[in-house]
Amino acid sequence: MKEVIKVRGGRRLAGTVKVEGAKNSALKLMAATVIGAGCSTIENVPDIADVDIMAQVLTTLGAKVERGDHKLIIDTSALDSYETPYELVAKMRASISILGPLIARYGCAKVAMPGGCQIGSRKLDMHIAGLESLGVQFETSHGFIHASTPNGLHGADFMLEFPSVGATENLMMAGIAAKGETIIDNAAREPEIVDLANMLNAMGACVEGAGSPTIHIEGRNDFHPCVHRTVGDRIEAGTFLVAGALCGDGVTVLGADPKHLNLPIRKLRQMGCEVETGDDGAITIKRHGEIIPADIQTLPFPGFPTDLQAQFMALSAIANGASVITENVFENRFMFASELTRMGADIRLEGHHALIQGVRQLSGAPVASPDLRGGAALVLAGLVAEGETVVSAIEHIDRGYERYVQKLAALGADIERCPAL
Ligand code: EPZ
């Protein structure tokens, strides 16, 4: 049954919210369990739709997935396939993260080609070029990628053209089983890369330098299951920090590492918020004065995260002046802007730039989530809009946010989830 999120603006938020484990790590940690045959446990897993889909990908391969409270027990002892079906990959492009693990374990894989999505073409050329440097041969036919390693996997020194998160992850997961040393240059440095490297090392791999632009891998041939706790979700945390920036009288976010949010926190302070970080990793935000406009450039980590771009655009929309947001990571990640305009925002798009002229107040309206982060940002805009905002297509939000409505309501928002009319 289709549902919508209704939010009525005007409330102030206060209190503490605990974020879950990172979606953009948990999905890859799940895929990595294929490498070590046996029973692995992943803790701090968010209860979100994308985890359900990755669990289906694993069970399609023959794994057994048992779900506990934010915990997965995954038994990959008896996999009986190395093929991932189109309908699952089409639902979630992150399924492509199964490519590296299948190649590491079986030396071959058959994965449906993921389509593009609303935010861009989401190509795979860097994944393929990197894996080819390790000896993988590819054929594409009938919408599937067929990977094989007729001469086995061998180490290589490969430089990524762009620090692609997914390509870095697939290269790491295949590289740990390659004969000899692999060096990944211009590697992605996201905290989720470090989290995955830590789990691979716990499985018997030898990965050094994750989090830096150069990752060194000493190939091994014997991997075992492990127990691993997913790193906290910096993007979910950043989303709630923006909620606090919009209408917070002291919102405390627990569960993420403040060091993973250096630039967003700096931006929030520039925009007039008071942000305190505690020794326990708690981040507390409040704002009483006006929102000061600030320009934002999205970049690979440690640059400003593209996954917080829409949320900060909602904040800029009611700043006291003009801001420029430049999207450098994806080619088409401004669809949220057109929905926000329907709420009265004054935004002009010029290529990769969004020119935002702050308005005094947004007005509640029926809007549709264009994608995961845009949907979450529309709800944030509704928190400060005059009247009621009805957000539809909220299945996008459910992909990456656990109990988003409940968490905002617990902070004092006037918000509910209800059947679409
Ligand atoms: C991951 O996507 C995240 N998804 C994205 O989060 C995040 O926005 C992105 O990293 C950047 O941080 C998951 O981890 C599941 P990329 P990924 O490879 O790995 C281009 C969210 O909202 N590219 O770093 O797909 C690509 O098209 C999602 O949680 C190539 O051209 O990102 C994009 O423009 C959205 N060829 C840019 O690089 C390739 O072979 C960055 O992509 C690979 C990527």
mmCIF file of C-alpha atoms in Angstrom, residues 142-400:
data_model
loop_
_atom_site.group_PDB
_atom_site.id
_atom_site.type_symbol
_atom_site.label_atom_id
_atom_site.label_comp_id
_atom_site.label_asym_id
_atom_site.label_seq_id
_atom_site.Cartn_x
_atom_site.Cartn_y
_atom_site.Cartn_z
ATOM 1 C CA HIS A 142 21.894 -9.955 -22.801
ATOM 2 C CA GLY A 143 22.228 -7.323 -20.073
ATOM 3 C CA PHE A 144 24.655 -9.342 -18.006
ATOM 4 C CA ILE A 145 28.308 -8.837 -17.153
ATOM 5 C CA HIS A 146 30.224 -12.145 -17.387
ATOM 6 C CA ALA A 147 33.510 -12.017 -15.472
ATOM 7 C CA SER A 148 36.128 -14.765 -15.659
ATOM 8 C CA THR A 149 39.773 -15.231 -14.715
ATOM 9 C CA PRO A 150 41.187 -17.836 -17.158
ATOM 10 C CA ASN A 151 44.705 -17.195 -15.880
ATOM 11 C CA GLY A 152 43.779 -16.489 -12.280
ATOM 12 C CA LEU A 153 43.934 -13.199 -10.380
ATOM 13 C CA HIS A 154 47.284 -11.417 -10.200
ATOM 14 C CA GLY A 155 48.286 -8.249 -8.359
ATOM 15 C CA ALA A 156 48.576 -4.920 -10.190
ATOM 16 C CA ASP A 157 49.347 -1.270 -9.617
ATOM 17 C CA PHE A 158 46.171 0.488 -10.760
ATOM 18 C CA MET A 159 45.297 4.181 -10.692
ATOM 19 C CA LEU A 160 41.615 5.125 -10.624
ATOM 20 C CA GLU A 161 40.707 8.083 -12.864
ATOM 21 C CA PHE A 162 38.321 9.237 -10.142
ATOM 22 C CA PRO A 163 38.228 8.091 -6.474
ATOM 23 C CA SER A 164 35.122 5.996 -7.090
ATOM 24 C CA VAL A 165 33.772 4.445 -3.867
ATOM 25 C CA GLY A 166 32.298 1.384 -5.562
ATOM 26 C CA ALA A 167 35.266 0.771 -7.823
ATOM 27 C CA THR A 168 37.670 1.055 -4.879
ATOM 28 C CA GLU A 169 35.576 -1.471 -2.950
ATOM 29 C CA ASN A 170 35.325 -3.993 -5.785
ATOM 30 C CA LEU A 171 39.054 -3.687 -6.448
ATOM 31 C CA MET A 172 39.851 -4.234 -2.755
ATOM 32 C CA MET A 173 37.567 -7.277 -2.494
ATOM 33 C CA ALA A 174 39.039 -8.926 -5.591
ATOM 34 C CA GLY A 175 42.598 -7.760 -4.866
ATOM 35 C CA ILE A 176 42.821 -9.536 -1.514
ATOM 36 C CA ALA A 177 42.689 -12.866 -3.383
ATOM 37 C CA ALA A 178 45.081 -11.876 -6.206
ATOM 38 C CA LYS A 179 48.556 -13.433 -6.364
ATOM 39 C CA GLY A 180 51.120 -10.857 -5.226
ATOM 40 C CA GLU A 181 50.735 -7.184 -4.379
ATOM 41 C CA THR A 182 48.005 -4.827 -5.548
ATOM 42 C CA ILE A 183 48.242 -1.059 -5.216
ATOM 43 C CA ILE A 184 45.130 1.062 -5.738
ATOM 44 C CA ASP A 185 46.119 4.659 -6.470
ATOM 45 C CA ASN A 186 43.697 7.591 -6.255
ATOM 46 C CA ALA A 187 41.502 5.356 -4.092
ATOM 47 C CA ALA A 188 38.318 6.624 -2.454
ATOM 48 C CA ARG A 189 38.948 7.644 1.173
ATOM 49 C CA GLU A 190 35.392 7.449 2.577
ATOM 50 C CA PRO A 191 35.018 6.045 6.135
ATOM 51 C CA GLU A 192 33.020 3.189 4.612
ATOM 52 C CA ILE A 193 36.152 2.135 2.679
ATOM 53 C CA VAL A 194 38.076 1.939 5.966
ATOM 54 C CA ASP A 195 35.232 -0.046 7.532
ATOM 55 C CA LEU A 196 35.284 -2.583 4.687
ATOM 56 C CA ALA A 197 39.101 -2.889 4.829
ATOM 57 C CA ASN A 198 38.877 -3.573 8.569
ATOM 58 C CA MET A 199 36.403 -6.371 7.965
ATOM 59 C CA LEU A 200 38.467 -7.873 5.118
ATOM 60 C CA ASN A 201 41.531 -7.895 7.399
ATOM 61 C CA ALA A 202 39.440 -9.587 10.084
ATOM 62 C CA MET A 203 38.706 -12.274 7.464
ATOM 63 C CA GLY A 204 42.431 -12.884 6.898
ATOM 64 C CA ALA A 205 43.218 -10.294 4.225
ATOM 65 C CA CYS A 206 46.177 -7.914 4.276
ATOM 66 C CA VAL A 207 44.935 -4.432 3.319
ATOM 67 C CA GLU A 208 46.896 -1.335 4.348
ATOM 68 C CA GLY A 209 46.330 2.362 3.702
ATOM 69 C CA ALA A 210 42.521 2.345 3.499
ATOM 70 C CA GLY A 211 41.377 5.911 4.098
ATOM 71 C CA SER A 212 44.413 7.268 2.262
ATOM 72 C CA PRO A 213 44.662 7.792 -1.521
ATOM 73 C CA THR A 214 46.915 4.716 -1.865
ATOM 74 C CA ILE A 215 45.812 1.276 -0.721
ATOM 75 C CA HIS A 216 48.340 -1.593 -0.545
ATOM 76 C CA ILE A 217 47.075 -5.180 -0.651
ATOM 77 C CA GLU A 218 49.150 -8.359 -0.151
ATOM 78 C CA GLY A 219 47.180 -11.154 -1.836
ATOM 79 C CA ARG A 220 46.177 -14.151 0.304
ATOM 80 C CA ASN A 221 44.347 -17.365 -0.519
ATOM 81 C CA ASP A 222 42.659 -18.361 2.695
ATOM 82 C CA PHE A 223 39.838 -16.338 4.210
ATOM 83 C CA HIS A 224 37.537 -17.084 7.113
ATOM 84 C CA PRO A 225 34.276 -15.649 8.446
ATOM 85 C CA CYS A 226 34.369 -12.928 11.106
ATOM 86 C CA VAL A 227 32.306 -10.746 13.429
ATOM 87 C CA HIS A 228 32.238 -7.066 12.463
ATOM 88 C CA ARG A 229 30.381 -3.968 13.654
ATOM 89 C CA THR A 230 29.270 -1.496 10.971
ATOM 90 C CA VAL A 231 30.579 2.054 11.272
ATOM 91 C CA GLY A 232 27.962 4.679 12.205
ATOM 92 C CA ASP A 233 26.057 6.386 9.384
ATOM 93 C CA ARG A 234 27.587 9.844 8.875
ATOM 94 C CA ILE A 235 24.954 10.742 6.270
ATOM 95 C CA GLU A 236 22.010 9.873 8.513
ATOM 96 C CA ALA A 237 23.771 11.866 11.260
ATOM 97 C CA GLY A 238 24.278 14.824 8.905
ATOM 98 C CA THR A 239 20.607 14.682 7.936
ATOM 99 C CA PHE A 240 19.536 15.070 11.575
ATOM 100 C CA LEU A 241 22.099 17.826 12.127
ATOM 101 C CA VAL A 242 20.404 19.780 9.319
ATOM 102 C CA ALA A 243 17.045 19.162 11.034
ATOM 103 C CA GLY A 244 18.611 20.740 14.144
ATOM 104 C CA ALA A 245 20.015 23.604 12.058
ATOM 105 C CA LEU A 246 16.575 24.294 10.591
ATOM 106 C CA CYS A 247 14.538 24.354 13.817
ATOM 107 C CA GLY A 248 16.556 22.928 16.686
ATOM 108 C CA ASP A 249 16.868 24.150 20.292
ATOM 109 C CA GLY A 250 19.501 21.528 21.099
ATOM 110 C CA VAL A 251 19.380 18.373 18.989
ATOM 111 C CA THR A 252 21.989 15.779 19.951
ATOM 112 C CA VAL A 253 23.022 13.129 17.425
ATOM 113 C CA LEU A 254 24.653 9.917 18.696
ATOM 114 C CA GLY A 255 26.139 6.949 16.844
ATOM 115 C CA ALA A 256 28.349 8.562 14.186
ATOM 116 C CA ASP A 257 31.966 9.700 14.413
ATOM 117 C CA PRO A 258 32.187 13.539 14.352
ATOM 118 C CA LYS A 259 35.533 13.184 12.539
ATOM 119 C CA HIS A 260 33.541 11.801 9.572
ATOM 120 C CA LEU A 261 31.575 15.072 9.425
ATOM 121 C CA ASN A 262 34.316 17.709 9.646
ATOM 122 C CA LEU A 263 33.266 19.774 6.618
ATOM 123 C CA PRO A 264 29.486 19.562 7.144
ATOM 124 C CA ILE A 265 29.989 20.661 10.781
ATOM 125 C CA ARG A 266 32.245 23.518 9.630
ATOM 126 C CA LYS A 267 29.566 24.600 7.128
ATOM 127 C CA LEU A 268 26.840 24.464 9.780
ATOM 128 C CA ARG A 269 28.925 26.736 12.022
ATOM 129 C CA GLN A 270 29.537 29.111 9.091
ATOM 130 C CA MET A 271 25.763 29.162 8.536
ATOM 131 C CA GLY A 272 25.113 30.411 12.067
ATOM 132 C CA CYS A 273 24.655 27.196 14.062
ATOM 133 C CA GLU A 274 26.267 26.325 17.375
ATOM 134 C CA VAL A 275 27.699 22.802 17.070
ATOM 135 C CA GLU A 276 29.384 21.059 20.021
ATOM 136 C CA THR A 277 31.037 17.634 19.819
ATOM 137 C CA GLY A 278 31.498 15.536 22.963
ATOM 138 C CA ASP A 279 34.136 12.920 23.867
ATOM 139 C CA ASP A 280 31.483 10.219 23.474
ATOM 140 C CA GLY A 281 31.019 11.246 19.825
ATOM 141 C CA ALA A 282 27.794 13.101 20.591
ATOM 142 C CA ILE A 283 27.150 16.101 18.304
ATOM 143 C CA THR A 284 24.786 18.789 19.590
ATOM 144 C CA ILE A 285 23.390 21.540 17.369
ATOM 145 C CA LYS A 286 21.219 24.562 17.944
ATOM 146 C CA ARG A 287 20.473 27.793 16.079
ATOM 147 C CA HIS A 288 18.767 30.934 17.257
ATOM 148 C CA GLY A 289 19.932 33.644 14.881
ATOM 149 C CA GLU A 290 19.435 33.862 11.101
ATOM 150 C CA ILE A 291 20.808 31.262 8.684
ATOM 151 C CA ILE A 292 23.893 32.743 7.040
ATOM 152 C CA PRO A 293 24.339 31.742 3.383
ATOM 153 C CA ALA A 294 27.417 29.599 2.571
ATOM 154 C CA ASP A 295 28.668 28.185 -0.730
ATOM 155 C CA ILE A 296 29.146 24.403 -0.977
ATOM 156 C CA GLN A 297 31.175 22.248 -3.387
ATOM 157 C CA THR A 298 30.530 18.499 -3.191
ATOM 158 C CA LEU A 299 33.686 16.382 -3.534
ATOM 159 C CA PRO A 300 34.914 12.879 -2.679
ATOM 160 C CA PHE A 301 35.770 12.421 1.017
ATOM 161 C CA PRO A 302 37.171 14.278 2.908
ATOM 162 C CA GLY A 303 35.432 16.895 0.754
ATOM 163 C CA PHE A 304 31.805 17.859 1.364
ATOM 164 C CA PRO A 305 29.644 14.735 0.838
ATOM 165 C CA THR A 306 27.312 14.715 -2.167
ATOM 166 C CA ASP A 307 24.871 12.689 -0.030
ATOM 167 C CA LEU A 308 24.269 15.787 2.139
ATOM 168 C CA GLN A 309 23.875 18.197 -0.793
ATOM 169 C CA ALA A 310 20.071 18.164 -0.911
ATOM 170 C CA GLN A 311 19.743 18.504 2.858
ATOM 171 C CA PHE A 312 22.000 21.597 2.849
ATOM 172 C CA MET A 313 20.072 23.022 -0.095
ATOM 173 C CA ALA A 314 16.932 22.929 2.067
ATOM 174 C CA LEU A 315 18.843 24.910 4.710
ATOM 175 C CA SER A 316 20.195 27.403 2.132
ATOM 176 C CA ALA A 317 16.670 27.905 0.777
ATOM 177 C CA ILE A 318 15.757 29.929 3.904
ATOM 178 C CA ALA A 319 19.162 31.551 4.475
ATOM 179 C CA ASN A 320 19.435 35.312 4.693
ATOM 180 C CA GLY A 321 21.047 35.814 1.281
ATOM 181 C CA ALA A 322 22.345 33.977 -1.794
ATOM 182 C CA SER A 323 24.305 30.702 -1.874
ATOM 183 C CA VAL A 324 25.866 28.598 -4.631
ATOM 184 C CA ILE A 325 25.887 24.804 -4.362
ATOM 185 C CA THR A 326 28.100 22.997 -6.884
ATOM 186 C CA GLU A 327 27.604 19.260 -7.459
ATOM 187 C CA ASN A 328 30.898 17.763 -8.646
ATOM 188 C CA VAL A 329 30.300 14.039 -8.032
ATOM 189 C CA PHE A 330 27.108 13.146 -9.936
ATOM 190 C CA GLU A 331 25.966 14.557 -13.236
ATOM 191 C CA ASN A 332 22.323 14.974 -12.361
ATOM 192 C CA ARG A 333 21.698 15.444 -8.673
ATOM 193 C CA PHE A 334 19.529 18.577 -8.601
ATOM 194 C CA MET A 335 16.067 17.020 -9.107
ATOM 195 C CA PHE A 336 15.368 17.838 -5.483
ATOM 196 C CA ALA A 337 15.688 21.541 -6.363
ATOM 197 C CA SER A 338 12.640 21.449 -8.631
ATOM 198 C CA GLU A 339 10.520 19.937 -5.841
ATOM 199 C CA LEU A 340 11.822 22.497 -3.343
ATOM 200 C CA THR A 341 10.877 25.260 -5.777
ATOM 201 C CA ARG A 342 7.299 24.044 -5.519
ATOM 202 C CA MET A 343 7.563 24.891 -1.818
ATOM 203 C CA GLY A 344 8.517 28.453 -2.670
ATOM 204 C CA ALA A 345 12.309 28.160 -2.808
ATOM 205 C CA ASP A 346 14.095 30.513 -5.218
ATOM 206 C CA ILE A 347 16.639 28.315 -7.030
ATOM 207 C CA ARG A 348 18.187 28.707 -10.463
ATOM 208 C CA LEU A 349 20.123 25.781 -11.967
ATOM 209 C CA GLU A 350 23.100 26.459 -14.216
ATOM 210 C CA GLY A 351 24.762 23.141 -15.130
ATOM 211 C CA HIS A 352 26.461 21.804 -12.022
ATOM 212 C CA HIS A 353 25.620 24.930 -10.048
ATOM 213 C CA ALA A 354 22.469 25.731 -8.093
ATOM 214 C CA LEU A 355 22.050 29.418 -7.328
ATOM 215 C CA ILE A 356 19.854 29.716 -4.256
ATOM 216 C CA GLN A 357 18.325 33.017 -3.140
ATOM 217 C CA GLY A 358 17.077 32.563 0.428
ATOM 218 C CA VAL A 359 13.389 33.252 1.032
ATOM 219 C CA ARG A 360 11.752 34.250 4.308
ATOM 220 C CA GLN A 361 9.669 31.077 4.559
ATOM 221 C CA LEU A 362 8.809 28.001 2.504
ATOM 222 C CA SER A 363 5.193 26.976 2.058
ATOM 223 C CA GLY A 364 3.934 23.454 2.598
ATOM 224 C CA ALA A 365 2.953 21.610 -0.606
ATOM 225 C CA PRO A 366 2.461 18.132 -2.027
ATOM 226 C CA VAL A 367 5.918 17.016 -3.266
ATOM 227 C CA ALA A 368 7.445 13.748 -4.549
ATOM 228 C CA SER A 369 10.762 12.250 -3.434
ATOM 229 C CA PRO A 370 13.074 12.214 -6.495
ATOM 230 C CA ASP A 371 15.612 9.909 -4.800
ATOM 231 C CA LEU A 372 16.763 8.788 -1.365
ATOM 232 C CA ARG A 373 18.486 11.946 -0.127
ATOM 233 C CA GLY A 374 16.153 14.328 -1.963
ATOM 234 C CA GLY A 375 13.195 12.663 -0.264
ATOM 235 C CA ALA A 376 14.775 12.996 3.179
ATOM 236 C CA ALA A 377 15.517 16.664 2.418
ATOM 237 C CA LEU A 378 11.903 17.370 1.384
ATOM 238 C CA VAL A 379 10.789 16.171 4.811
ATOM 239 C CA LEU A 380 13.362 18.510 6.392
ATOM 240 C CA ALA A 381 11.998 21.414 4.329
ATOM 241 C CA GLY A 382 8.512 20.524 5.552
ATOM 242 C CA LEU A 383 9.684 20.969 9.149
ATOM 243 C CA VAL A 384 10.034 24.730 8.583
ATOM 244 C CA ALA A 385 7.445 25.305 5.831
ATOM 245 C CA GLU A 386 4.230 27.153 6.580
ATOM 246 C CA GLY A 387 1.357 24.628 6.647
ATOM 247 C CA GLU A 388 1.403 20.982 5.651
ATOM 248 C CA THR A 389 3.815 19.238 3.289
ATOM 249 C CA VAL A 390 2.848 15.836 1.900
ATOM 250 C CA VAL A 391 5.844 13.842 0.641
ATOM 251 C CA SER A 392 5.055 10.952 -1.707
ATOM 252 C CA ALA A 393 7.281 8.269 -3.300
ATOM 253 C CA ILE A 394 8.656 7.659 0.185
ATOM 254 C CA GLU A 395 9.883 4.184 -0.771
ATOM 255 C CA HIS A 396 13.022 6.061 -1.779
ATOM 256 C CA ILE A 397 13.447 7.248 1.812
ATOM 257 C CA ASP A 398 12.844 3.768 3.217
ATOM 258 C CA ARG A 399 15.826 2.509 1.237
ATOM 259 C CA GLY A 400 18.270 4.360 3.464
#
